[in-house]
Coordinates of C-alpha atoms and ligand atoms in Angstrom, one line a residue:
M1421 CA 96.3 115.7 83.5
S1422 CA 92.7 114.8 84.0
T1423 CA 92.1 111.0 85.2
N1424 CA 91.8 110.7 88.9
Q1425 CA 92.3 107.2 90.8
E1426 CA 88.8 107.2 91.7
G1427 CA 87.4 107.4 88.3
L1428 CA 89.1 104.2 87.1
G1429 CA 86.8 101.7 89.0
P1430 CA 83.6 103.1 87.6
L1431 CA 85.4 103.4 84.2
F1432 CA 86.2 99.8 84.2
R1433 CA 82.6 98.9 85.5
R1434 CA 81.3 100.7 82.7
L1435 CA 83.3 99.4 79.9
F1436 CA 83.6 95.4 81.1
P1437 CA 80.1 95.0 82.7
G1438 CA 80.1 91.8 84.7
R1439 CA 83.6 90.9 84.0
R1440 CA 86.0 90.0 86.7
F1441 CA 89.3 92.0 86.5
I1442 CA 92.4 89.8 86.7
V1443 CA 95.9 91.3 86.4
V1444 CA 98.9 88.8 85.7
S1445 CA 102.4 89.9 86.3
N1446 CA 105.9 88.4 87.4
R1447 CA 106.1 90.6 90.2
E1448 CA 103.6 90.5 93.1
P1449 CA 102.4 93.7 95.1
Y1450 CA 102.7 92.2 98.3
E1451 CA 105.4 90.0 99.7
H1452 CA 105.3 88.3 103.0
R1453 CA 108.7 87.8 104.8
W1454 CA 109.9 86.5 108.2
S1455 CA 110.4 89.5 110.4
E1456 CA 113.1 90.0 113.0
E1457 CA 110.7 88.8 115.8
V1458 CA 110.9 84.9 115.8
G1459 CA 107.7 83.5 114.1
E1460 CA 106.3 86.9 113.0
I1461 CA 105.6 87.8 109.3
A1462 CA 105.7 91.1 108.0
V1463 CA 104.3 92.4 104.8
R1464 CA 106.6 94.3 102.2
R1465 CA 105.2 96.3 99.4
P1466 CA 107.6 96.0 96.6
A1467 CA 108.1 99.7 95.1
G1468 CA 107.1 100.5 91.5
G1469 CA 104.7 103.0 90.1
L1470 CA 102.7 100.3 88.1
T1471 CA 102.1 98.4 91.4
S1472 CA 101.2 101.3 93.5
A1473 CA 98.7 102.5 90.8
L1474 CA 97.2 99.0 90.1
D1475 CA 96.9 98.2 93.9
P1476 CA 94.1 100.8 94.7
L1477 CA 92.1 99.9 91.5
L1478 CA 92.2 96.4 92.4
Q1479 CA 91.0 97.1 96.1
N1480 CA 88.2 99.2 94.3
L1481 CA 87.1 96.6 92.1
G1482 CA 87.8 93.5 94.3
G1483 CA 89.4 91.3 91.4
T1484 CA 92.5 89.0 91.5
W1485 CA 96.2 89.6 91.0
V1486 CA 98.2 86.5 89.9
A1487 CA 102.1 86.8 90.5
W1488 CA 105.2 84.9 91.4
G1489 CA 105.1 84.3 95.3
S1490 CA 108.7 85.5 95.7
G1491 CA 108.5 86.5 99.5
E1492 CA 110.4 84.0 101.7
A1493 CA 107.4 83.7 104.0
D1494 CA 104.4 83.8 101.2
A1495 CA 103.8 80.2 101.5
A1496 CA 103.0 80.4 105.1
V1497 CA 100.0 82.8 104.6
V1498 CA 98.2 81.3 101.4
D1499 CA 95.2 79.0 101.8
K1500 CA 95.1 75.7 100.0
E1501 CA 94.4 77.3 96.5
N1502 CA 97.6 79.4 96.8
R1503 CA 95.4 82.7 97.5
V1504 CA 95.9 85.5 100.1
L1505 CA 93.5 88.3 100.7
V1506 CA 95.3 91.7 100.5
P1507 CA 95.9 94.5 101.5
P1508 CA 96.5 92.9 104.9
E1509 CA 95.0 95.6 106.8
N1510 CA 91.8 95.7 104.7
S1511 CA 91.3 92.6 102.6
S1512 CA 89.9 93.7 99.6
Y1513 CA 91.2 91.5 96.5
T1514 CA 92.7 88.1 96.0
L1515 CA 96.6 87.7 95.4
R1516 CA 97.0 84.4 93.6
R1517 CA 100.6 83.0 93.9
V1518 CA 102.4 81.0 91.4
W1519 CA 105.5 79.2 92.8
L1520 CA 108.9 79.2 91.1
T1521 CA 111.6 76.7 91.9
Q1522 CA 115.3 77.8 91.8
H1523 CA 115.5 76.1 88.4
D1524 CA 112.6 78.2 87.2
I1525 CA 114.1 81.4 88.5
H1526 CA 117.3 80.7 87.0
R1527 CA 115.9 79.7 83.4
Y1528 CA 112.5 81.4 83.0
Y1529 CA 113.3 84.6 84.9
L1530 CA 117.1 85.3 84.8
G1531 CA 117.4 82.9 81.5
F1532 CA 114.8 83.4 79.0
A1533 CA 113.3 86.6 80.2
N1534 CA 116.4 88.5 81.4
Q1535 CA 119.3 87.1 79.3
F1536 CA 117.3 86.7 76.0
L1537 CA 114.3 88.8 75.8
W1538 CA 115.7 91.6 77.7
P1539 CA 119.0 92.1 75.7
L1540 CA 117.3 91.4 72.3
C1541 CA 114.7 94.1 73.0
H1542 CA 117.2 96.7 73.8
L1543 CA 119.2 96.0 70.7
R1544 CA 122.2 94.0 72.5
P1545 CA 121.9 90.5 70.5
D1546 CA 125.7 90.2 71.5
L1547 CA 124.5 89.8 75.2
T1548 CA 121.8 87.0 74.5
R1549 CA 122.2 83.7 75.7
I1550 CA 120.1 81.3 73.8
R1551 CA 120.0 78.0 75.7
S1552 CA 117.0 75.5 75.1
R1553 CA 116.6 74.8 78.7
Y1554 CA 115.7 78.4 79.3
W1555 CA 113.1 78.3 76.3
E1556 CA 111.7 75.0 77.7
R1557 CA 111.3 76.6 81.2
Y1558 CA 109.8 79.8 80.1
R1559 CA 107.1 77.9 78.1
R1560 CA 106.4 75.8 81.2
V1561 CA 106.2 78.8 83.6
N1562 CA 104.0 80.8 81.1
R1563 CA 101.7 77.8 81.2
R1564 CA 101.7 77.8 84.8
F1565 CA 100.5 81.5 85.2
A1566 CA 97.8 80.7 82.6
E1567 CA 96.5 77.9 84.6
A1568 CA 96.5 80.0 87.8
T1569 CA 94.6 82.7 85.9
L1570 CA 92.1 80.2 84.4
E1571 CA 91.4 78.8 87.8
E1572 CA 90.9 82.3 89.2
A1573 CA 88.5 83.3 86.4
R1574 CA 86.4 80.4 88.0
G1575 CA 84.2 80.1 84.8
E1576 CA 83.1 83.7 84.8
E1577 CA 83.6 86.4 82.3
A1578 CA 86.8 88.1 82.9
A1579 CA 89.1 90.8 81.5
V1580 CA 92.7 89.7 81.9
W1581 CA 95.5 92.4 81.8
V1582 CA 99.0 90.5 81.4
Q1583 CA 102.0 92.7 82.0
D1584 CA 105.5 92.5 80.1
Y1585 CA 108.0 90.2 78.6
H1586 CA 108.1 87.8 81.1
L1587 CA 104.5 86.3 80.0
A1588 CA 104.4 86.6 76.3
L1589 CA 103.0 83.1 76.0
T1590 CA 100.4 83.2 78.7
P1591 CA 97.6 85.0 76.5
L1592 CA 97.5 81.9 74.0
F1593 CA 97.7 79.4 76.7
I1594 CA 94.7 81.3 78.4
R1595 CA 92.8 81.9 75.0
A1596 CA 93.0 78.3 73.9
R1597 CA 90.8 77.3 76.8
R1598 CA 88.5 80.3 77.2
P1599 CA 88.1 82.2 74.1
D1600 CA 85.3 84.5 75.7
V1601 CA 87.7 86.1 78.3
T1602 CA 89.2 89.3 77.1
L1603 CA 92.8 89.8 77.0
A1604 CA 95.1 92.7 77.1
H1605 CA 98.9 93.1 77.3
F1606 CA 101.4 95.8 78.0
W1607 CA 104.9 95.4 76.9
H1608 CA 106.9 97.9 78.9
I1609 CA 110.3 97.6 77.0
P1610 CA 111.1 98.4 73.3
W1611 CA 110.0 96.1 70.6
P1612 CA 113.2 95.8 68.5
P1613 CA 113.1 96.1 64.4
I1614 CA 112.6 92.8 62.5
D1615 CA 116.1 92.4 61.8
I1616 CA 117.0 92.2 65.5
F1617 CA 113.8 90.5 66.5
R1618 CA 114.2 87.5 63.8
L1619 CA 117.5 86.5 65.4
S1620 CA 115.2 84.9 68.0
P1621 CA 114.7 81.1 67.2
Q1622 CA 111.5 81.3 69.0
A1623 CA 110.2 84.5 67.1
P1624 CA 107.1 82.8 65.8
Y1625 CA 105.8 81.3 69.1
L1626 CA 106.4 84.4 71.0
L1627 CA 104.3 86.4 68.2
R1628 CA 101.6 83.8 68.4
G1629 CA 101.4 84.0 72.2
L1630 CA 100.9 87.7 71.9
L1631 CA 98.6 87.9 68.9
A1632 CA 96.3 85.9 71.2
N1633 CA 95.5 89.4 73.0
D1634 CA 92.6 91.3 72.0
L1635 CA 94.9 94.5 72.7
M1636 CA 98.6 94.6 72.7
G1637 CA 100.2 98.1 74.1
F1638 CA 103.5 99.6 73.6
H1639 CA 104.9 103.1 74.7
L1640 CA 105.5 104.2 71.3
Q1641 CA 104.0 103.8 67.7
A1642 CA 107.6 103.1 66.4
F1643 CA 107.5 99.9 68.7
A1644 CA 104.1 99.1 67.8
D1645 CA 105.0 99.4 64.2
N1646 CA 108.1 97.1 64.6
F1647 CA 105.5 94.4 66.2
L1648 CA 103.2 94.6 63.2
R1649 CA 106.1 94.4 60.8
C1650 CA 107.6 91.4 62.6
A1651 CA 104.0 89.5 62.8
H1652 CA 103.4 90.3 58.9
R1653 CA 106.9 89.2 57.9
L1654 CA 107.9 86.4 60.3
I1655 CA 104.5 84.4 60.5
G1656 CA 102.5 85.9 57.9
A1657 CA 99.9 87.5 59.8
E1658 CA 97.6 90.4 58.1
V1659 CA 98.2 93.8 59.2
D1660 CA 95.9 96.7 58.7
W1661 CA 98.2 99.6 58.6
D1662 CA 95.4 102.3 58.8
E1663 CA 93.6 100.5 62.0
H1664 CA 96.8 99.1 63.4
T1665 CA 95.2 95.9 63.8
V1666 CA 96.9 92.4 63.0
T1667 CA 94.8 89.1 62.1
L1668 CA 96.2 85.6 62.5
D1669 CA 94.1 82.3 62.1
G1670 CA 90.6 84.5 62.2
H1671 CA 91.5 86.5 65.2
T1672 CA 92.3 90.2 65.4
C1673 CA 94.6 92.0 67.7
H1674 CA 94.7 95.8 68.2
V1675 CA 98.2 97.1 68.6
C1676 CA 98.2 100.5 70.2
A1677 CA 100.7 103.2 71.4
L1678 CA 99.9 103.9 75.0
P1679 CA 102.8 105.9 76.6
I1680 CA 102.9 105.4 80.3
S1681 CA 103.6 107.8 83.2
I1682 CA 103.7 108.3 86.9
D1683 CA 101.8 109.4 89.9
V1684 CA 102.6 113.1 89.3
E1685 CA 100.7 114.3 92.5
S1686 CA 102.2 111.8 94.8
F1687 CA 105.9 113.0 93.8
R1688 CA 104.7 116.7 94.2
E1689 CA 103.1 116.0 97.5
I1690 CA 106.2 114.2 98.9
A1691 CA 108.6 116.9 97.5
S1692 CA 106.6 119.8 98.9
R1693 CA 106.5 118.4 102.3
P1694 CA 107.4 120.5 105.1
G1695 CA 111.2 120.2 106.1
T1696 CA 112.0 119.4 102.7
E1697 CA 114.0 122.8 102.4
E1698 CA 116.0 122.2 105.4
Q1699 CA 116.8 118.5 104.2
M1700 CA 117.8 120.0 100.7
E1701 CA 120.4 122.3 102.7
R1702 CA 121.6 119.5 104.6
L1703 CA 122.3 117.5 101.5
R1704 CA 123.9 120.1 99.6
A1705 CA 126.2 120.8 102.6
R1706 CA 127.2 117.2 102.5
Y1707 CA 127.4 116.4 98.7
A1708 CA 128.6 119.9 97.6
P1709 CA 130.7 121.1 100.5
R1710 CA 132.3 123.9 98.0
G1711 CA 128.9 124.9 96.7
G1712 CA 128.0 124.9 92.9
A1713 CA 125.6 122.8 91.1
I1714 CA 124.4 119.4 92.0
G1715 CA 123.4 116.9 89.1
V1716 CA 121.4 113.8 89.8
G1717 CA 121.0 110.2 87.9
V1718 CA 118.5 107.4 89.4
D1719 CA 118.7 104.1 87.5
R1720 CA 118.9 100.4 87.9
M1721 CA 122.4 99.3 87.4
D1722 CA 121.5 98.1 83.9
Y1723 CA 123.6 98.2 80.7
S1724 CA 120.6 99.5 79.1
K1725 CA 120.9 102.8 81.1
G1726 CA 124.2 104.1 79.7
L1727 CA 126.1 104.9 83.0
P1728 CA 129.8 104.3 81.6
E1729 CA 128.6 106.6 78.8
K1730 CA 127.2 109.2 81.1
F1731 CA 130.6 109.1 83.3
K1732 CA 132.6 109.4 80.2
A1733 CA 130.8 112.5 79.3
L1734 CA 131.3 114.1 82.9
E1735 CA 135.2 113.0 82.6
F1736 CA 135.4 115.1 79.4
L1737 CA 133.6 118.1 81.3
W1738 CA 135.9 118.1 84.0
E1739 CA 138.9 117.6 81.7
R1740 CA 138.1 120.2 79.1
Y1741 CA 136.1 122.9 81.3
P1742 CA 138.1 123.0 84.5
E1743 CA 135.9 125.8 85.8
F1744 CA 133.4 123.1 86.7
R1745 CA 135.9 121.2 89.0
E1746 CA 134.7 121.6 92.8
R1747 CA 131.5 123.7 91.0
F1748 CA 129.6 120.8 90.0
T1749 CA 129.0 117.5 91.8
Y1750 CA 127.1 114.4 90.6
I1751 CA 124.9 112.2 92.6
Q1752 CA 124.2 108.6 90.9
V1753 CA 121.8 106.6 92.7
A1754 CA 122.2 102.9 91.1
V1755 CA 120.2 100.1 92.6
P1756 CA 121.8 96.9 91.9
S1757 CA 119.6 94.6 89.7
R1758 CA 119.8 91.1 88.4
S1759 CA 123.2 90.8 90.0
D1760 CA 123.1 86.9 89.2
I1761 CA 123.7 87.9 85.8
E1762 CA 127.4 88.1 84.5
A1763 CA 126.7 91.2 82.2
Y1764 CA 125.3 93.0 85.2
D1765 CA 128.0 92.1 87.6
S1766 CA 130.6 93.1 85.2
L1767 CA 128.8 96.5 84.5
S1768 CA 128.7 97.1 88.3
E1769 CA 132.5 96.6 88.7
K1770 CA 133.1 98.7 85.6
V1771 CA 130.9 101.8 86.9
D1772 CA 132.8 101.3 90.1
R1773 CA 136.4 101.6 88.5
Q1774 CA 135.2 104.7 86.3
V1775 CA 133.8 106.4 89.3
W1776 CA 137.0 105.7 91.5
E1777 CA 139.0 107.0 88.6
I1778 CA 137.1 110.0 88.0
N1779 CA 137.4 110.9 91.6
D1780 CA 140.9 110.1 91.7
R1781 CA 141.7 112.3 89.1
F1782 CA 139.7 115.4 89.7
G1783 CA 138.7 115.1 93.6
T1784 CA 140.5 117.3 96.1
D1785 CA 140.6 117.2 99.8
A1786 CA 137.2 119.0 100.1
W1787 CA 135.4 117.7 97.0
R1788 CA 134.3 114.4 95.4
P1789 CA 133.1 114.8 91.8
I1790 CA 131.0 111.6 91.7
H1791 CA 128.8 110.2 94.6
L1792 CA 127.8 106.8 93.8
I1793 CA 125.0 105.4 96.1
K1794 CA 124.5 101.8 95.1
Q1795 CA 121.1 100.9 97.0
S1796 CA 117.6 101.5 96.7
L1797 CA 116.1 104.5 98.2
P1798 CA 112.6 105.2 99.3
A1799 CA 110.4 107.6 97.3
E1800 CA 110.5 110.3 100.0
R1801 CA 114.4 110.3 99.6
L1802 CA 114.3 110.5 95.9
A1803 CA 111.7 113.3 95.6
I1804 CA 113.9 115.4 97.6
L1805 CA 117.0 114.6 95.7
Y1806 CA 115.1 115.5 92.5
R1807 CA 113.9 118.6 93.9
M1808 CA 117.2 119.8 95.2
A1809 CA 119.1 118.8 91.8
D1810 CA 120.0 121.7 89.3
I1811 CA 120.3 119.1 86.5
C1812 CA 119.2 115.3 85.9
I1813 CA 120.7 113.3 83.6
V1814 CA 119.0 110.2 81.9
S1815 CA 121.5 108.5 79.6
S1816 CA 119.8 105.3 78.6
L1817 CA 121.1 103.7 75.1
Q1818 CA 117.5 102.3 74.7
D1819 CA 114.7 102.6 77.1
G1820 CA 110.8 101.7 76.7
M1821 CA 109.8 105.1 78.5
N1822 CA 112.1 106.0 81.3
L1823 CA 110.0 107.0 84.2
V1824 CA 112.9 108.7 86.2
A1825 CA 112.8 111.6 83.6
K1826 CA 109.0 112.2 84.7
E1827 CA 109.6 111.9 88.4
Y1828 CA 112.2 114.5 88.0
V1829 CA 110.0 117.2 86.4
A1830 CA 107.2 116.3 88.7
S1831 CA 109.4 116.7 92.0
Q1832 CA 110.7 120.3 90.5
I1833 CA 108.7 122.3 92.9
D1834 CA 111.1 125.4 92.5
R1835 CA 111.2 125.2 88.5
Q1836 CA 114.8 125.7 88.3
G1837 CA 116.2 122.4 87.1
V1838 CA 117.3 121.1 83.7
L1839 CA 116.4 117.7 82.3
L1840 CA 119.1 116.3 79.9
L1841 CA 117.4 113.3 78.3
S1842 CA 118.8 110.6 76.0
E1843 CA 117.0 110.7 72.6
F1844 CA 116.9 106.9 72.9
T1845 CA 114.3 106.7 75.7
G1846 CA 110.4 106.5 74.8
A1847 CA 110.1 109.6 77.1
A1848 CA 112.1 111.7 74.6
E1849 CA 109.2 111.6 72.2
E1850 CA 107.1 113.6 74.6
M1851 CA 109.4 115.6 76.7
K1852 CA 110.7 118.1 73.8
E1853 CA 111.9 120.8 76.1
A1854 CA 114.5 118.6 77.7
I1855 CA 118.0 118.8 76.3
L1856 CA 118.3 115.9 74.3
I1857 CA 121.4 114.2 74.1
N1858 CA 123.2 111.3 72.5
P1859 CA 124.9 109.1 75.0
Y1860 CA 127.1 107.5 72.2
A1861 CA 128.6 110.9 71.8
P1862 CA 130.5 111.9 74.8
E1863 CA 132.2 115.1 73.9
D1864 CA 128.8 116.6 72.5
F1865 CA 127.1 115.0 75.5
A1866 CA 129.6 117.1 77.9
L1867 CA 129.2 120.3 75.9
L1868 CA 125.3 119.8 76.6
V1869 CA 125.9 119.2 80.2
R1870 CA 128.0 122.5 80.1
D1871 CA 125.1 124.2 78.5
A1872 CA 122.5 123.0 80.8
L1873 CA 124.5 124.2 83.8
T1874 CA 125.0 127.8 82.4
L1875 CA 121.4 128.3 81.1
P1876 CA 119.9 131.3 82.3
L1877 CA 117.1 130.9 85.2
E1878 CA 114.6 132.3 83.1
E1879 CA 115.0 129.7 80.2
R1880 CA 115.3 127.0 82.8
R1881 CA 111.9 128.0 84.2
A1882 CA 110.4 128.0 80.6
R1883 CA 111.6 124.6 79.8
M1884 CA 110.5 123.0 83.1
D1885 CA 107.2 124.8 83.0
A1886 CA 106.6 123.6 79.5
L1887 CA 107.5 120.1 80.4
F1888 CA 105.4 120.0 83.7
A1889 CA 102.4 121.3 81.5
G1890 CA 102.8 118.3 79.1
M1891 CA 102.9 115.8 81.8
R1892 CA 100.1 113.0 82.0
T1893 CA 99.7 110.8 84.9
I1894 CA 99.5 107.1 85.3
F1895 CA 95.8 107.2 86.0
D1896 CA 95.4 108.9 82.3
W1897 CA 97.5 105.8 81.0
M1898 CA 95.1 103.5 82.7
N1899 CA 92.2 105.4 81.4
D1900 CA 93.5 105.1 77.8
V1901 CA 94.3 101.5 78.2
F1902 CA 90.8 100.6 79.2
T1903 CA 89.2 103.0 76.8
D1904 CA 91.1 101.3 73.9
W1905 CA 90.5 97.7 75.1
G1906 CA 86.7 98.6 76.0
G1907 CA 86.4 99.8 72.5
V1908 CA 87.8 96.6 71.1
V1909 CA 85.6 94.5 73.0
S1910 CA 82.3 96.4 72.4
G1911 CA 83.2 96.5 68.7
R1912 CA 83.0 92.8 68.7
D1913 CA 79.8 90.9 67.7
G1914 CA 78.3 91.5 71.5
S1915 CA 78.8 88.0 72.4
G1916 CA 82.4 88.8 73.9
V1917 CA 83.7 85.5 72.6
A1918 CA 86.8 86.2 70.2
R1919 CA 86.5 84.3 66.9
G1920 CA 89.5 82.5 65.4
E1921 CA 91.4 79.4 65.8
F1922 CA 93.7 79.1 68.9
A1923 CA 95.7 76.0 68.4
I1924 CA 98.8 76.0 70.6
P1925 CA 101.6 74.8 68.3
A1926 CA 103.4 71.6 69.3
E1927 CA 106.7 73.6 70.0
M1928 CA 105.0 75.8 72.4
S1929 CA 103.7 72.9 74.6
Ligands
ADQ204 P1 112.8 100.3 84.3 O1 113.9 99.6 83.4 O2 113.1 99.8 85.7 O3 111.4 100.1 83.7 P2 112.4 103.1 84.6 O4 111.3 103.5 83.6 O5 113.7 104.2 84.7 O6 113.2 101.9 84.2 O7 111.8 103.0 86.0 C1 113.0 102.8 87.1 C2 111.8 103.0 88.5 O8 112.7 102.6 89.5 C3 111.6 104.6 88.5 O9 110.3 104.6 89.2 C4 112.6 104.7 89.7 O10 112.4 105.9 90.6 C5 113.1 103.3 90.4 N1 114.5 103.4 90.9 C6 115.4 103.4 90.0 N2 116.5 103.3 91.0 C7 116.0 103.4 92.3 C8 116.6 103.4 93.5 N3 118.2 103.2 93.5 N4 115.8 103.5 94.7 C9 114.7 103.4 94.4 N5 114.0 103.5 93.2 C10 114.7 103.6 92.2 C11 110.8 99.3 82.6 C12 111.1 99.8 81.3 C13 111.1 101.4 81.2 C14 109.7 101.8 81.5 C15 109.0 101.1 82.8 C16 107.5 101.3 82.8 O11 112.5 99.5 81.0 O12 111.6 101.8 79.8 O13 109.5 103.3 81.6 O14 109.4 99.8 82.7 O15 106.9 100.9 81.8

């Protein structure tokens, strides 16, 4: 752990002298809502590690954040250019809002992004919905984000950082008009192997959109390699496997593995606040009235997170090893997510049913095996749960990184917990001292839960200390992104203008 938040502003200025910093993402860092008081507007800061890390940096640099204006009162506070200064108490940077209609939300966000790209990238082609109207709207909205970004660049030199799978085409739409802007993109979810990605009828255009970047970041080298292979085989781009670069129509994009992390200190600070121990006692008495161990899971209700697989394994545990009945209680926090999509709705019902059946089968008058909390909890409550839990289970079937695993380790002030981590998460590449599980094999999974619950304290401590020692922070990650990106820009001919042809194929307009 080395980089601190304060060092990032000066680092950016040194690496990108004179460039305006612009972040582009689907979600916005501040949402305006009508409050209970008639006519009053309240500001909400949507939770999320990346937002909380980028916000202070933008406050320091005074740049612009371009995002979907999703708050119901957002339109009431912007100026005629759709801009509002944030944060409200200390105007430091510009939030430029992009408006989405109900059709846009349905087709671009819920449609192409979340019913096509998300399942495809999580190796679930069976759940993809291919609709031409989704693709048409995805193009249109991506172009809208690009236009807003171009206006915000105001003809000045700029460094634009685009986030995630919602905006794969935006880089090319920007680049085609402003080759002098430097562009980086971070893809937060897996990039699938070519045999899956090629199922996409739009594969060539998605690749072209992303190859307009100077830097393309993934959590793992394996995802970066999948991307390079797709670019080479599907559109004939030239790949340099030693340099991890890919060149198309004269422009070179650097493809890097940059594993994300969390604000470790913030979780530790919250988990060690005065009064936490008393709250832990209260929670133990409430959830595990017969004593014994407590396990925790924190996930969005998403089919990639392996919740049914986890509950299947826990069912095996209580069935085969009755000594854990009344001696091990599991708390699952599962925030509802994308519930307008059928696959999410049916997952939620399935999980409800499964939990009900397990509780009915093994529960007693004094003890409920699984507590399912279907709501979003503030970081303060999550940190207490993480600190209290004897084990934390992350059972994703596929996951770009998985921040929950890192949040659990950061909050383990008493160094006694055990992390069970799916080998199919990006985090498993770094967190070798976790107990690695295969969520597809419920009996082996159950055995490993049993092992975790019976590990001697000394070994739990040794594992947790090693996990903690290996933790990097989200600020280290941003430092790495800027350093790699800055290296690419300074390695160019000095003019800052990207070379290459940036024509937009007719199918993309
Ligand atoms: P997600 O799929 O959202 O992120 P994850 O990395 O686990 O997955 O992050 C979830 C975040 O939401 C965590 O910070 C967690 O604390 C929070 N959260 C979950 N349930 C919550 C609840 N009930 N209440 C409050 N907070 C809750 C995507 C990719 C991941 C990648 C991240 C970051 O899918 O693979 O790690 O982006 O790049």
